[in-house]
Every structure is written in C-alpha cells, then in structure tokens.
Amino acid sequence: MCNLYPLKFNPILMDKFWGGSKLSKRLRKQSTSENLGESWEISTVPENVSVVANGTLKGTDLQYLLNEYKSDLIGLKNFERFDTKFPLLIKFIDAKKDLSIQLHPDDELAKKRHNSFGKTEMWYVMQADEDSNLIIGFNRDMDKKTYLKHLANKTLTEILNFDKVNEGDSYFIEAGRVHAIGGGVLLAEIQQTSDVTYRVYDWDRADADGKERELHNDIAIDAFKFDLKNNFRIDYSKNPNVSNKMVQCPFFTTNYLPVDGTVERQNTYDSFIIYICVKGKVKVDSRQYSETISEGETILMPSCIKDFTLISTNAKLLEVYI
C-alpha cells in the first residue's frame, strides 16, 4: 500500500550577483530581488533541504521522507545504491550576467576531496535573450599543457567553445568538462547532488571593495578531462504524448515529454520520477491525489505510484529518473 502522493516542494531561492528577475517575473518565484539567480526545486544539500509544500506531508523535509519511506520513495535499486541520500538536485537558473568559467569533479575525486557526489549535469534552455551564449568545452583539441599556457597568458577565452542558444536547446555536461552560463539565459538544470564547483576564470571581475572571487586552479587541473568528445549538444525528438529520449547516463535519464490531451503513464523504472514543467501547465492525477504544475514548477512522483495520468493542452515537461 502506497501512502505517498505527488510531492511539490517549496523552492529554495538564492540571490547571486549575476542573477536577475526572470525567476520571479516569468516563473513566479516569490521574491522582489533583482539579483535572484537560482531556485533549487528539489534538494538534499546540507543546509538547503527541500520542504514539502502540498498535502498531508506539508512542512516535512525531503530527508525525513527518505528516512521514513526509503524504497517506496526512490525505488528499490536506488535505495540499494544510494541508501537515504537523494541523488539529484533540480534547479532553475537565471543568468543576467555571465557566470564564471568552471568545472566539477567526478564521483571519485569528489568523494576523496569533499565526501560528496561528483557533478554531471544537463541544461535545458527555457528562454534566451538575443545573442546569448553558453560556454561548453573547447573549440579545438585540448591537452593539459596547452590549457595551462592559455590560462597563464590570460587567453583562456580564445580556446573556449561559445554556443549561441535559443529556447529548447539542451546540453549534457559531464564532470570534468569546462563550462559557463552566459548572461541572458534562463534554464533548467538537472544534476547530481553536489555543490562542489571549481572556478577557473571569473572575467577579472571585482566587487565594490575591489576584491575578486576565489579561483580554484590549483585543484581544478586534476578534475579536467581533456579527452572528452564534443558530444555535449543534445539532439532529441519532440513527438507529442511520448517520452523522447534526451540523456541516458549512469546518473540520470531525462526525456522530453510534450503533453497535449490525456496521457496514461506507468512507472516501470523502479525509480522516483521528477517532472519539470518548462512550458504551459499540466495536471498530474494519481487517482487518490491530483496536483497541477505550471511553467517553472517541479513535482516528484514516488516510486510506489505505478499508474497516473498527465492532462494538459500543450505542456512541455522534462521527465527525469534513475
């Protein structure tokens, strides 16, 4: 007997000096800040654990649910793999200004240095101002010696790959790949549960006191994977009312699911399912409980809910599970 239901969480809002107002004005996050950079939708990062916003479990946090419901929440194979650690972090990010050039360690290095998961991630662009860019990878074959030479000569941007982006563009960023979100981009981010970032260049910016942010080049160099292929652009189909495969990796699977009408779903994954609404509005009906999510909202379907219905007129969802 499944005592769980479709779970919504209160967003955890974070001001960033590079943030803007799209999260509040477009995605209706409750903030008056003009520097709102991130909305963490589902998180168990220490000090930033998501709290349930709906139903009988309202006010309880995700870590409590993991401890209490275990495999009913995340699936048996995930519970055997992760125990009561939730493996994913879901965010919306608004970059009014360019973020720093950065990368993240993989599981092995992150475990050794930070007792953390590594960070492989993906981005889905929800909106982009004209001529906005993302930086992903290098624009040529790269090795450690060449990279360090450009870093020392302050010519790093000459070897980085800049991609002009539009709504619907999507990217897969493996741990060890250099990247940055450019100013003017609003996106959804799916990542491993990790808050470890190695910043390698910050555009020579300084704060009001003339102080620059810390760089991590001494430890970042060990995290680079210079032999990664340039397969970061995600090509995906957009067939309505079916799951269109975007990313399938050891850390998560993400599908693109446009909903127009009524779609019967069956959870055959032995996993939780996360739905991120990137356009429109959709009703999620699990028979005992119904909930609605709109653009900029996220819902967690516990593993024990095996049958449910999605109802909408032209909503666009990202469907995520492990």
Coordinates of N, CA and C in Angstrom, one line a residue, residues 80-180:
E80 N 19.1 0.7 -2.7 CA 20.3 -0.1 -2.6 C 21.6 0.6 -3.0
R81 N 21.5 1.5 -3.9 CA 22.6 2.2 -4.4 C 23.0 3.4 -3.6
F82 N 21.9 4.2 -3.2 CA 22.2 5.5 -2.5 C 21.7 5.5 -1.1
D83 N 21.1 4.5 -0.6 CA 20.6 4.5 0.8 C 19.6 5.6 0.9
T84 N 19.8 6.5 1.9 CA 18.8 7.6 2.2 C 19.4 8.9 1.7
K85 N 20.3 8.9 0.7 CA 20.8 10.1 0.1 C 20.1 10.3 -1.3
F86 N 19.5 11.4 -1.4 CA 18.8 11.7 -2.7 C 19.8 12.1 -3.7
P87 N 19.8 11.4 -4.9 CA 21.0 11.5 -5.8 C 20.9 12.7 -6.7
L88 N 19.8 13.4 -6.8 CA 19.7 14.5 -7.8 C 19.4 15.9 -7.1
L89 N 19.8 16.9 -7.8 CA 19.5 18.3 -7.5 C 18.9 19.0 -8.7
I90 N 17.7 19.6 -8.5 CA 17.0 20.2 -9.6 C 16.9 21.7 -9.4
K91 N 17.3 22.5 -10.4 CA 17.4 23.9 -10.3 C 16.8 24.6 -11.5
F92 N 16.3 25.9 -11.3 CA 16.2 26.8 -12.4 C 17.2 27.9 -12.1
I93 N 17.8 28.4 -13.2 CA 18.9 29.4 -13.1 C 18.6 30.5 -14.1
D94 N 18.7 31.8 -13.5 CA 18.6 33.0 -14.3 C 19.9 33.7 -14.3
A95 N 20.6 33.7 -15.4 CA 21.9 34.4 -15.5 C 21.7 35.8 -16.2
K96 N 21.6 36.8 -15.4 CA 21.6 38.2 -16.1 C 23.0 38.6 -16.6
K97 N 24.0 38.1 -15.8 CA 25.4 38.3 -16.2 C 26.0 37.0 -16.4
D98 N 27.2 37.0 -17.1 CA 27.9 35.7 -17.3 C 28.4 35.1 -16.0
L99 N 28.2 33.8 -15.9 CA 28.8 33.1 -14.7 C 30.2 32.8 -15.0
S100 N 30.9 32.4 -13.9 CA 32.4 32.1 -14.1 C 32.6 30.9 -14.9
I101 N 33.8 30.8 -15.5 CA 34.2 29.6 -16.2 C 34.6 28.6 -15.1
Q102 N 34.0 27.4 -15.2 CA 34.1 26.4 -14.1 C 34.0 25.0 -14.6
L103 N 34.3 24.1 -13.7 CA 34.0 22.7 -14.0 C 33.8 22.0 -12.6
H104 N 33.5 20.7 -12.7 CA 33.2 19.9 -11.5 C 33.9 18.6 -11.5
P105 N 34.3 18.1 -10.3 CA 34.9 16.8 -10.2 C 34.0 15.7 -10.4
D106 N 34.5 14.5 -10.8 CA 33.7 13.3 -10.9 C 33.5 12.7 -9.6
D107 N 32.8 11.5 -9.5 CA 32.5 10.9 -8.3 C 33.7 10.5 -7.5
E108 N 34.7 10.0 -8.1 CA 35.9 9.5 -7.4 C 36.6 10.7 -6.8
L109 N 36.9 11.7 -7.5 CA 37.6 12.9 -7.0 C 36.8 13.6 -5.9
A110 N 35.5 13.8 -6.2 CA 34.6 14.5 -5.2 C 34.5 13.7 -3.9
K111 N 34.4 12.4 -4.0 CA 34.4 11.5 -2.8 C 35.7 11.7 -2.0
K112 N 36.8 11.7 -2.7 CA 38.1 11.7 -2.0 C 38.3 13.1 -1.3
R113 N 37.9 14.2 -2.0 CA 38.3 15.5 -1.5 C 37.2 16.1 -0.7
H114 N 35.9 15.8 -1.0 CA 34.8 16.6 -0.4 C 33.7 15.7 0.2
N115 N 33.9 14.3 0.2 CA 32.9 13.4 0.7 C 31.6 13.7 0.1
S116 N 31.6 13.9 -1.2 CA 30.4 14.3 -2.0 C 30.3 13.5 -3.3
F117 N 29.1 13.5 -3.8 CA 28.9 13.0 -5.2 C 29.7 14.0 -6.1
G118 N 30.0 13.5 -7.3 CA 30.5 14.3 -8.3 C 29.4 15.1 -8.9
K119 N 29.7 15.8 -10.0 CA 28.6 16.6 -10.6 C 28.6 16.5 -12.2
T120 N 27.9 15.5 -12.7 CA 27.5 15.5 -14.1 C 26.1 16.2 -14.1
E121 N 25.9 17.0 -15.2 CA 24.6 17.8 -15.2 C 24.1 17.9 -16.7
M122 N 22.9 18.5 -16.8 CA 22.4 18.8 -18.1 C 21.6 20.1 -18.0
W123 N 21.5 20.8 -19.1 CA 20.8 22.1 -19.2 C 19.7 22.0 -20.2
Y124 N 18.6 22.6 -19.9 CA 17.5 22.8 -20.9 C 17.2 24.3 -20.9
V125 N 17.4 25.0 -22.1 CA 17.2 26.4 -22.2 C 15.8 26.8 -22.3
M126 N 15.2 27.5 -21.3 CA 13.8 27.9 -21.3 C 13.6 29.2 -22.0
Q127 N 14.6 30.1 -21.9 CA 14.5 31.4 -22.6 C 15.9 31.9 -22.7
A128 N 16.1 32.6 -23.8 CA 17.4 33.2 -24.0 C 17.3 34.6 -24.7
D129 N 17.9 35.6 -24.2 CA 17.9 36.9 -24.9 C 18.7 36.8 -26.2
E130 N 18.5 37.7 -27.1 CA 19.1 37.7 -28.4 C 20.6 37.7 -28.2
D131 N 21.3 36.8 -29.0 CA 22.7 36.6 -29.0 C 23.3 36.1 -27.7
S132 N 22.5 35.5 -26.8 CA 23.0 34.9 -25.6 C 23.8 33.6 -25.9
N133 N 24.8 33.3 -25.0 CA 25.7 32.2 -25.3 C 25.8 31.3 -24.0
L134 N 26.1 30.0 -24.3 CA 26.6 29.1 -23.3 C 28.1 28.8 -23.7
I135 N 28.9 28.6 -22.7 CA 30.3 28.1 -23.0 C 30.3 26.7 -22.5
I136 N 30.7 25.8 -23.5 CA 30.8 24.4 -23.2 C 32.0 23.8 -23.9
G137 N 33.0 23.3 -23.2 CA 34.1 22.6 -23.8 C 35.1 23.6 -24.5
F138 N 35.9 23.0 -25.3 CA 36.9 23.8 -26.1 C 36.6 23.8 -27.5
N139 N 37.1 24.8 -28.2 CA 36.8 24.9 -29.7 C 37.9 24.2 -30.5
R140 N 38.8 23.4 -29.9 CA 39.8 22.7 -30.6 C 40.2 21.5 -29.7
D141 N 41.0 20.6 -30.2 CA 41.6 19.5 -29.4 C 42.4 20.2 -28.3
M142 N 42.3 19.6 -27.1 CA 43.0 20.3 -26.0 C 43.8 19.3 -25.1
D143 N 44.8 19.8 -24.5 CA 45.6 19.0 -23.6 C 46.0 19.9 -22.4
K144 N 46.5 19.2 -21.4 CA 46.8 20.0 -20.2 C 47.9 21.1 -20.4
K145 N 48.9 20.8 -21.1 CA 50.0 21.8 -21.4 C 49.4 23.0 -22.1
T146 N 48.7 22.8 -23.1 CA 48.1 23.9 -23.9 C 47.1 24.7 -23.1
Y147 N 46.3 24.0 -22.3 CA 45.3 24.7 -21.5 C 46.1 25.6 -20.5
L148 N 47.1 25.1 -19.8 CA 47.8 25.8 -18.8 C 48.5 27.0 -19.4
K149 N 49.0 26.9 -20.6 CA 49.6 28.0 -21.3 C 48.7 29.2 -21.5
H150 N 47.4 28.8 -22.0 CA 46.4 29.9 -22.2 C 45.9 30.5 -20.9
L151 N 45.9 29.7 -19.8 CA 45.5 30.2 -18.5 C 46.5 31.2 -18.0
A152 N 47.8 30.8 -18.1 CA 48.8 31.7 -17.7 C 48.9 33.0 -18.5
N153 N 48.6 32.9 -19.8 CA 48.7 34.1 -20.7 C 47.4 34.9 -20.7
K154 N 46.4 34.5 -19.9 CA 45.1 35.2 -19.8 C 44.4 35.2 -21.2
T155 N 44.6 34.1 -21.9 CA 43.9 34.0 -23.2 C 43.0 32.8 -23.2
L156 N 42.4 32.4 -22.1 CA 41.6 31.3 -21.9 C 40.4 31.3 -22.9
T157 N 39.8 32.5 -23.0 CA 38.6 32.6 -23.8 C 38.8 32.3 -25.3
E158 N 40.1 32.3 -25.7 CA 40.4 32.0 -27.1 C 40.2 30.6 -27.5
I159 N 40.2 29.7 -26.4 CA 40.2 28.3 -26.7 C 38.8 27.7 -26.3
L160 N 37.9 28.5 -25.7 CA 36.6 28.0 -25.2 C 35.6 28.0 -26.4
N161 N 34.7 27.1 -26.3 CA 33.6 27.0 -27.3 C 32.4 27.8 -26.8
F162 N 32.0 28.8 -27.6 CA 30.8 29.6 -27.3 C 29.7 29.1 -28.3
D163 N 28.5 28.8 -27.7 CA 27.4 28.4 -28.5 C 26.3 29.4 -28.3
K164 N 25.8 30.0 -29.3 CA 24.6 30.8 -29.3 C 23.4 29.9 -29.1
V165 N 22.5 30.3 -28.2 CA 21.4 29.4 -27.8 C 20.1 30.0 -27.9
N166 N 19.1 29.1 -28.1 CA 17.7 29.5 -28.2 C 16.8 28.6 -27.3
E167 N 15.6 29.0 -27.1 CA 14.7 28.1 -26.3 C 14.7 26.7 -26.8
G168 N 14.8 25.7 -25.9 CA 14.7 24.3 -26.3 C 16.1 23.7 -26.5
D169 N 17.1 24.5 -26.7 CA 18.4 23.9 -26.8 C 18.8 23.2 -25.5
S170 N 19.5 22.1 -25.6 CA 19.8 21.4 -24.4 C 21.3 20.8 -24.5
Y171 N 21.9 20.7 -23.3 CA 23.3 20.3 -23.3 C 23.6 19.3 -22.2
F172 N 24.5 18.4 -22.4 CA 24.9 17.4 -21.4 C 26.4 17.8 -21.0
I173 N 26.6 18.0 -19.7 CA 27.9 18.4 -19.3 C 28.4 17.4 -18.3
E174 N 29.3 16.5 -18.8 CA 29.9 15.5 -17.9 C 30.9 16.2 -16.9
A175 N 31.0 15.6 -15.8 CA 32.1 16.0 -14.8 C 33.4 16.1 -15.5
G176 N 34.1 17.2 -15.3 CA 35.4 17.3 -15.9 C 35.4 18.2 -17.2
R177 N 34.2 18.6 -17.6 CA 34.1 19.5 -18.8 C 33.9 20.9 -18.4
V178 N 34.8 21.8 -18.9 CA 34.7 23.2 -18.6 C 33.4 23.8 -19.2
H179 N 32.8 24.8 -18.5 CA 31.5 25.4 -19.0 C 31.2 26.6 -18.2
A180 N 30.2 27.4 -18.8 CA 29.7 28.6 -18.1 C 28.4 28.9 -18.7

